[in-house]
Short mmCIF file of C-alpha atoms in Angstrom, two decimals:
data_model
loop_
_atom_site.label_atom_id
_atom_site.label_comp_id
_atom_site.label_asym_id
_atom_site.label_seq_id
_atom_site.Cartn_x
_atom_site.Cartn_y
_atom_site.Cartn_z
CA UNK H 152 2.91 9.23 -33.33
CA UNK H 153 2.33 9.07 -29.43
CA UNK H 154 5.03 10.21 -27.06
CA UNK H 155 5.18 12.15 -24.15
CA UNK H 156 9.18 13.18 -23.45
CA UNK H 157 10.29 14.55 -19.71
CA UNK H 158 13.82 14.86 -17.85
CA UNK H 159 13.71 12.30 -15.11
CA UNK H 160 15.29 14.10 -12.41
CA UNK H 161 15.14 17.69 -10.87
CA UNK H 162 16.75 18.22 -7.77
CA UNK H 163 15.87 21.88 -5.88
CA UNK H 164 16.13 23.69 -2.60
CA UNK H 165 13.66 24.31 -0.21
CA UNK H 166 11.97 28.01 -1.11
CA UNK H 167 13.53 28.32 -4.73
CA UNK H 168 10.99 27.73 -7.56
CA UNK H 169 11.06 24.48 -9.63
CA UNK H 170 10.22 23.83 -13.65
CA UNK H 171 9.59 20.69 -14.68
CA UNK H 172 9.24 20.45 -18.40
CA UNK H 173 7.55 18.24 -21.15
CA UNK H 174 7.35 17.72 -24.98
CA UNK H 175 4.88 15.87 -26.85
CA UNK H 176 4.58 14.84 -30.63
CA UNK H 177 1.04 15.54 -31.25
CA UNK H 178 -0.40 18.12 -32.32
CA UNK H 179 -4.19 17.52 -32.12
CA UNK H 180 -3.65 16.94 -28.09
CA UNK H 181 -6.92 18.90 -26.87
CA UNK H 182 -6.03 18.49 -22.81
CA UNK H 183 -2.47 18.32 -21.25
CA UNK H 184 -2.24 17.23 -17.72
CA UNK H 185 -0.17 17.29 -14.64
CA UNK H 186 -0.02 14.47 -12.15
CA UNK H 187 2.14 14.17 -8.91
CA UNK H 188 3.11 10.71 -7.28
CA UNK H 189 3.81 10.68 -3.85
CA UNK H 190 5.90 7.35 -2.39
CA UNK H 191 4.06 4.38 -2.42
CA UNK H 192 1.05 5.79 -3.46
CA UNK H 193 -1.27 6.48 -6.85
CA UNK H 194 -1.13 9.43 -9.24
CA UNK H 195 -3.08 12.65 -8.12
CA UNK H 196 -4.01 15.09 -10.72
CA UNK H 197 -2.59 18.36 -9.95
CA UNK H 198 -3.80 20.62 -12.66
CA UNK H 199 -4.63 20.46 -16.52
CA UNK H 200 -4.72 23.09 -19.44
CA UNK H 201 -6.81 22.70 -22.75
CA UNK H 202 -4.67 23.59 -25.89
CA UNK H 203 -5.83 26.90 -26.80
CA UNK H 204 -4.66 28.37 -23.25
CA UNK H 205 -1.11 29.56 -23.18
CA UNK H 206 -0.95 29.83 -19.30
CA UNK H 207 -3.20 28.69 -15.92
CA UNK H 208 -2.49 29.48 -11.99
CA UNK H 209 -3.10 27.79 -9.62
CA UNK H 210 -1.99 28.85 -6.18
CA UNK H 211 1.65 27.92 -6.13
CA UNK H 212 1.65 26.18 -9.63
CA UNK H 213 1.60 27.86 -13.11
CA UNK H 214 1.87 26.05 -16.26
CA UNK H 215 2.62 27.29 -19.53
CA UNK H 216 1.76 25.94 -22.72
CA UNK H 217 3.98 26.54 -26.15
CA UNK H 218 2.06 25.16 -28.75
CA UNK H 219 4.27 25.61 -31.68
CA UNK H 220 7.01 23.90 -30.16
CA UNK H 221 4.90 21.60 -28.16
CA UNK H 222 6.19 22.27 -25.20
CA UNK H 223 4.41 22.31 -21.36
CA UNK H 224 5.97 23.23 -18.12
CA UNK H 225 5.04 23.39 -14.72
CA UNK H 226 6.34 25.62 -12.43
CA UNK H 227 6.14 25.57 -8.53
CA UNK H 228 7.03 28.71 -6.67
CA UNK H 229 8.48 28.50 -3.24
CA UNK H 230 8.82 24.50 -3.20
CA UNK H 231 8.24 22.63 -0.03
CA UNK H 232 10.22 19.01 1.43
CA UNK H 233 6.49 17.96 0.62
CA UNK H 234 6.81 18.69 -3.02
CA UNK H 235 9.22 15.92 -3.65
CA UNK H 236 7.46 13.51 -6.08
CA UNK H 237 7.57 12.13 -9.37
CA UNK H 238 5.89 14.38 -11.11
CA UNK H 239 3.95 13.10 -14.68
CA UNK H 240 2.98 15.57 -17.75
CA UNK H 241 -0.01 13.81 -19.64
CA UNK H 242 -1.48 14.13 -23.11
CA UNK H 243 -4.64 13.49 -24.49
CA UNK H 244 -7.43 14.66 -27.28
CA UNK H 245 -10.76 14.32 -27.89
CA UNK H 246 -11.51 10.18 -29.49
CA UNK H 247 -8.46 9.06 -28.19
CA UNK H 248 -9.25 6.12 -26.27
CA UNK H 249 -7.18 6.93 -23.07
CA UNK H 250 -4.14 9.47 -21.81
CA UNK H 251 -0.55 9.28 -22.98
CA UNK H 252 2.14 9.70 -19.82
CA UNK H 253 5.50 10.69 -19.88
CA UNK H 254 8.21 8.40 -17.92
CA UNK H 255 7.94 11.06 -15.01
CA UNK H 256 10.54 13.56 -13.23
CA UNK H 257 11.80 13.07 -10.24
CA UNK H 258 11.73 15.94 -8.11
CA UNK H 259 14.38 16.07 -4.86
CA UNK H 260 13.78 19.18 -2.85
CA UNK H 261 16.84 20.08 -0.28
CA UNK H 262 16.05 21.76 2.96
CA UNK L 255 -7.73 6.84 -3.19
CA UNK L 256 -11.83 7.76 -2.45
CA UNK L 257 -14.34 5.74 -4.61
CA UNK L 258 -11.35 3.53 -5.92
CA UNK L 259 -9.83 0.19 -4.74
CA UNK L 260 -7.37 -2.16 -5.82
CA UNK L 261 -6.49 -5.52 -4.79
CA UNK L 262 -4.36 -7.01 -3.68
CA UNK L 263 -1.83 -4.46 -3.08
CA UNK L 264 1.18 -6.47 -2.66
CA UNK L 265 1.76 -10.00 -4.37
CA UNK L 266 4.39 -12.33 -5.72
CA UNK L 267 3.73 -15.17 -7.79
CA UNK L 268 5.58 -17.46 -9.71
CA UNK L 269 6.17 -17.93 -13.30
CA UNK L 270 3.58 -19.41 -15.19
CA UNK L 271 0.49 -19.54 -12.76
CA UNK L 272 -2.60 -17.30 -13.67
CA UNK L 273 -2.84 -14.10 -11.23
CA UNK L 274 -5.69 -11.56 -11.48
CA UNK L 275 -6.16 -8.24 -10.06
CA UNK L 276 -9.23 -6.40 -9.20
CA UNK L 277 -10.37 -2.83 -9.60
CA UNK L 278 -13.47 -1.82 -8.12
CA UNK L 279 -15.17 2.09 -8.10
CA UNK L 280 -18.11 3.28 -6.60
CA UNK L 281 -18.20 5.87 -8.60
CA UNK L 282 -20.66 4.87 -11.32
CA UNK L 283 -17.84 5.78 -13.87
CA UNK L 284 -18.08 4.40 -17.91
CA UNK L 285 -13.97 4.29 -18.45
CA UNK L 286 -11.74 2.10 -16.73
CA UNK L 287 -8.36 1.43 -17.37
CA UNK L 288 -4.72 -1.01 -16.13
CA UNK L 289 -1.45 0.61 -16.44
CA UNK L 290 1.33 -0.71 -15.62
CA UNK L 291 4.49 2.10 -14.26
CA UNK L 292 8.04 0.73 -14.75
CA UNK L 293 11.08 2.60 -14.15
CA UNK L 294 12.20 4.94 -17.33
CA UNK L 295 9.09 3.95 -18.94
CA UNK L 296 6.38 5.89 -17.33
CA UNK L 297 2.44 4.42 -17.44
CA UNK L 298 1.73 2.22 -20.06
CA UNK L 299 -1.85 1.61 -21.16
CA UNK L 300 -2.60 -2.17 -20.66
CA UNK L 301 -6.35 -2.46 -21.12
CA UNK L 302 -8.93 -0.33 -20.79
CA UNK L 303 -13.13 -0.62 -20.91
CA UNK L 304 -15.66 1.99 -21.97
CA UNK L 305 -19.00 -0.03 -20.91
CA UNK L 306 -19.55 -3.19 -19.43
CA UNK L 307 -18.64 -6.04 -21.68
CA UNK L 308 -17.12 -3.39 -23.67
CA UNK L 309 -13.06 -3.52 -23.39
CA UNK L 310 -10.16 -2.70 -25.90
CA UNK L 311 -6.34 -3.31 -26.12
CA UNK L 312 -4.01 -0.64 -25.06
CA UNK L 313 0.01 -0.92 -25.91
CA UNK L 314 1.10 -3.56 -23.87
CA UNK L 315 -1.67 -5.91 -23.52
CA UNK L 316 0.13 -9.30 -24.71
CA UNK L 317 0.10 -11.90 -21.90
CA UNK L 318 -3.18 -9.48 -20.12
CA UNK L 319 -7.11 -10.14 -20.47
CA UNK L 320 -9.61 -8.15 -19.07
CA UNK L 321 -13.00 -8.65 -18.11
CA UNK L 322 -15.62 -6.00 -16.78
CA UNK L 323 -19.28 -7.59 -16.19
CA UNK L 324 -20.54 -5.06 -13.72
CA UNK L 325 -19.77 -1.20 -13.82
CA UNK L 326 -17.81 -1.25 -10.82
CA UNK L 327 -15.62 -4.08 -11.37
CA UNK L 328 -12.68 -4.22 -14.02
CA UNK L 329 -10.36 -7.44 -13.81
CA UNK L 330 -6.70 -7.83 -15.12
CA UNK L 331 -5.56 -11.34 -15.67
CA UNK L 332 -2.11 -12.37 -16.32
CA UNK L 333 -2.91 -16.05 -17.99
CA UNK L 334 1.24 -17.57 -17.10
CA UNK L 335 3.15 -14.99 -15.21
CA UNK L 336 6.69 -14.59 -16.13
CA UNK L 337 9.50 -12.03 -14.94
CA UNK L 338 8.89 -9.31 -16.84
CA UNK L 339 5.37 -9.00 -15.98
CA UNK L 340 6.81 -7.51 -12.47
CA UNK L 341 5.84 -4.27 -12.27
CA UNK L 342 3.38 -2.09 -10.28
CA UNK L 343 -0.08 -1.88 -11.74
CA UNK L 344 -2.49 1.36 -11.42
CA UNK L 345 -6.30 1.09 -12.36
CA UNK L 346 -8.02 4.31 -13.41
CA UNK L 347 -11.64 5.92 -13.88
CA UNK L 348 -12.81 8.32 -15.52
CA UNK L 349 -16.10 9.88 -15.78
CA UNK L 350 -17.74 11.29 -19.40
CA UNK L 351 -15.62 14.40 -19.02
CA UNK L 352 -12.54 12.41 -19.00
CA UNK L 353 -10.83 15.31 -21.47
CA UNK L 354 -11.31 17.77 -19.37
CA UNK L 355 -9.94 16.46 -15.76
CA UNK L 356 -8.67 13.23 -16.33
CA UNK L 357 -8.72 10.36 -14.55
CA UNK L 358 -8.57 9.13 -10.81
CA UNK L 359 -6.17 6.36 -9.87
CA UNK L 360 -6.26 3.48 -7.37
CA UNK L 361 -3.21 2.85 -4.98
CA UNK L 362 -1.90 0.48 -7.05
CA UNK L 363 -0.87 -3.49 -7.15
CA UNK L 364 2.50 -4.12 -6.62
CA UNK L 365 2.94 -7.67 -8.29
CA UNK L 366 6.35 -9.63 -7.98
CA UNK L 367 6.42 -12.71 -10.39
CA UNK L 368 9.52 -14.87 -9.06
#
């Protein structure tokens, strides 16, 4: 079945790095995606990974992929006050008629 | 968010009168799609539409309709509104390379059914 699993809260200080983690159930996911929501506001795509990468950079973000134990995380180096966000992994493969979300983490960064 | 619109983006209701809530892209997009975000529960996938005229049932679509009769314009209608229909609700677009990066969002609706 469907589901997308993340720790809802992840509180930080400002300059350490952060990981936010996610598990998902399927395997045939093609595309796994991470979103940020700021306050008030809509979800922004931050970065994605197709399944048959283990790891992408991007600037300050780096997620790795674990397929065997279906695992993605996102890590932000040197986190910024503006980082804090609810941050959403995303799952999705090719047919499937839209993208599966997980319930979000919270991240509080600390100056 | 550019290319994307929702309205309204604030409104309470009461139970059991008919609310709709409009979605409207300029993007030329094929996919469109209502979530709804609740606390502890993520997005859930209400309805979504790959074509005008063309629209499908996502996971929580009892008590939603849909209608899209132009590209750019994708309508959620709650037919009675009751309490647990509260909730903030996010349209998205996405373009024929929707695997690859995803979808855009709209600012969202933040309905209150009272």
């Amino acid at each position: 079945g469907e589901d997308v699993e993340q720790s809802l809260f992840l509180s930080v200080r400002e300059g350490d790095s952060s990981v936010i983690n996610c598990t998902y159930t399927d395997s045939s996911s093609t595309y796994l995606y991470w979103y940020k929501q700021e306050p008030g506001a809509g979800l922004q795509l931050l970065t994605y990974i197709f399944s048959n990468m283990d790891m992408k950079q991007d600037q300050r973000l780096t997620v790795l992929l674990n397929k065997k134990d279906k695992h993605l995380s996102l890590r932000i180096a040197d986190t910024q006050t503006g980082d804090s966000a609810i941050y959403f992994c995303a799952e999705s493969y090719t047919g499937r008629r839209a993208l599966t979300f997980g319930s979000g983490t919270r991240l509080q960064v600390q100056p | 968010d550019a290319g994307i619109t929702q309205s309204p983006r604030h409104k309470v209701t009461e139970t059991g009168t008919p609310v709709t809530l409009r979605c409207h892209q300029t993007e030329n997009h094929r996919y469109m799609y209502w979530y709804r975000q609740d606390p502890g529960h993520g997005l859930r996938l209400i309805h979504y539409s790959y074509g005008v005229k063309d629209t499908d049932k996502g996971e929580v679509s009892d008590g939603y309709s849909v209608s899209r009769s132009k590209t750019e314009d994708f309508l959620l209608t709650l037919e009675s509104a009751t309490s647990s229909q509260t909730s903030v609700y996010f349209c998205a677009i996405s373009g024929p390379d929707r695997d690859v990066y995803g979808y855009t969002f709209g600012s969202g609706t933040r309905l209150t059914v009272v």
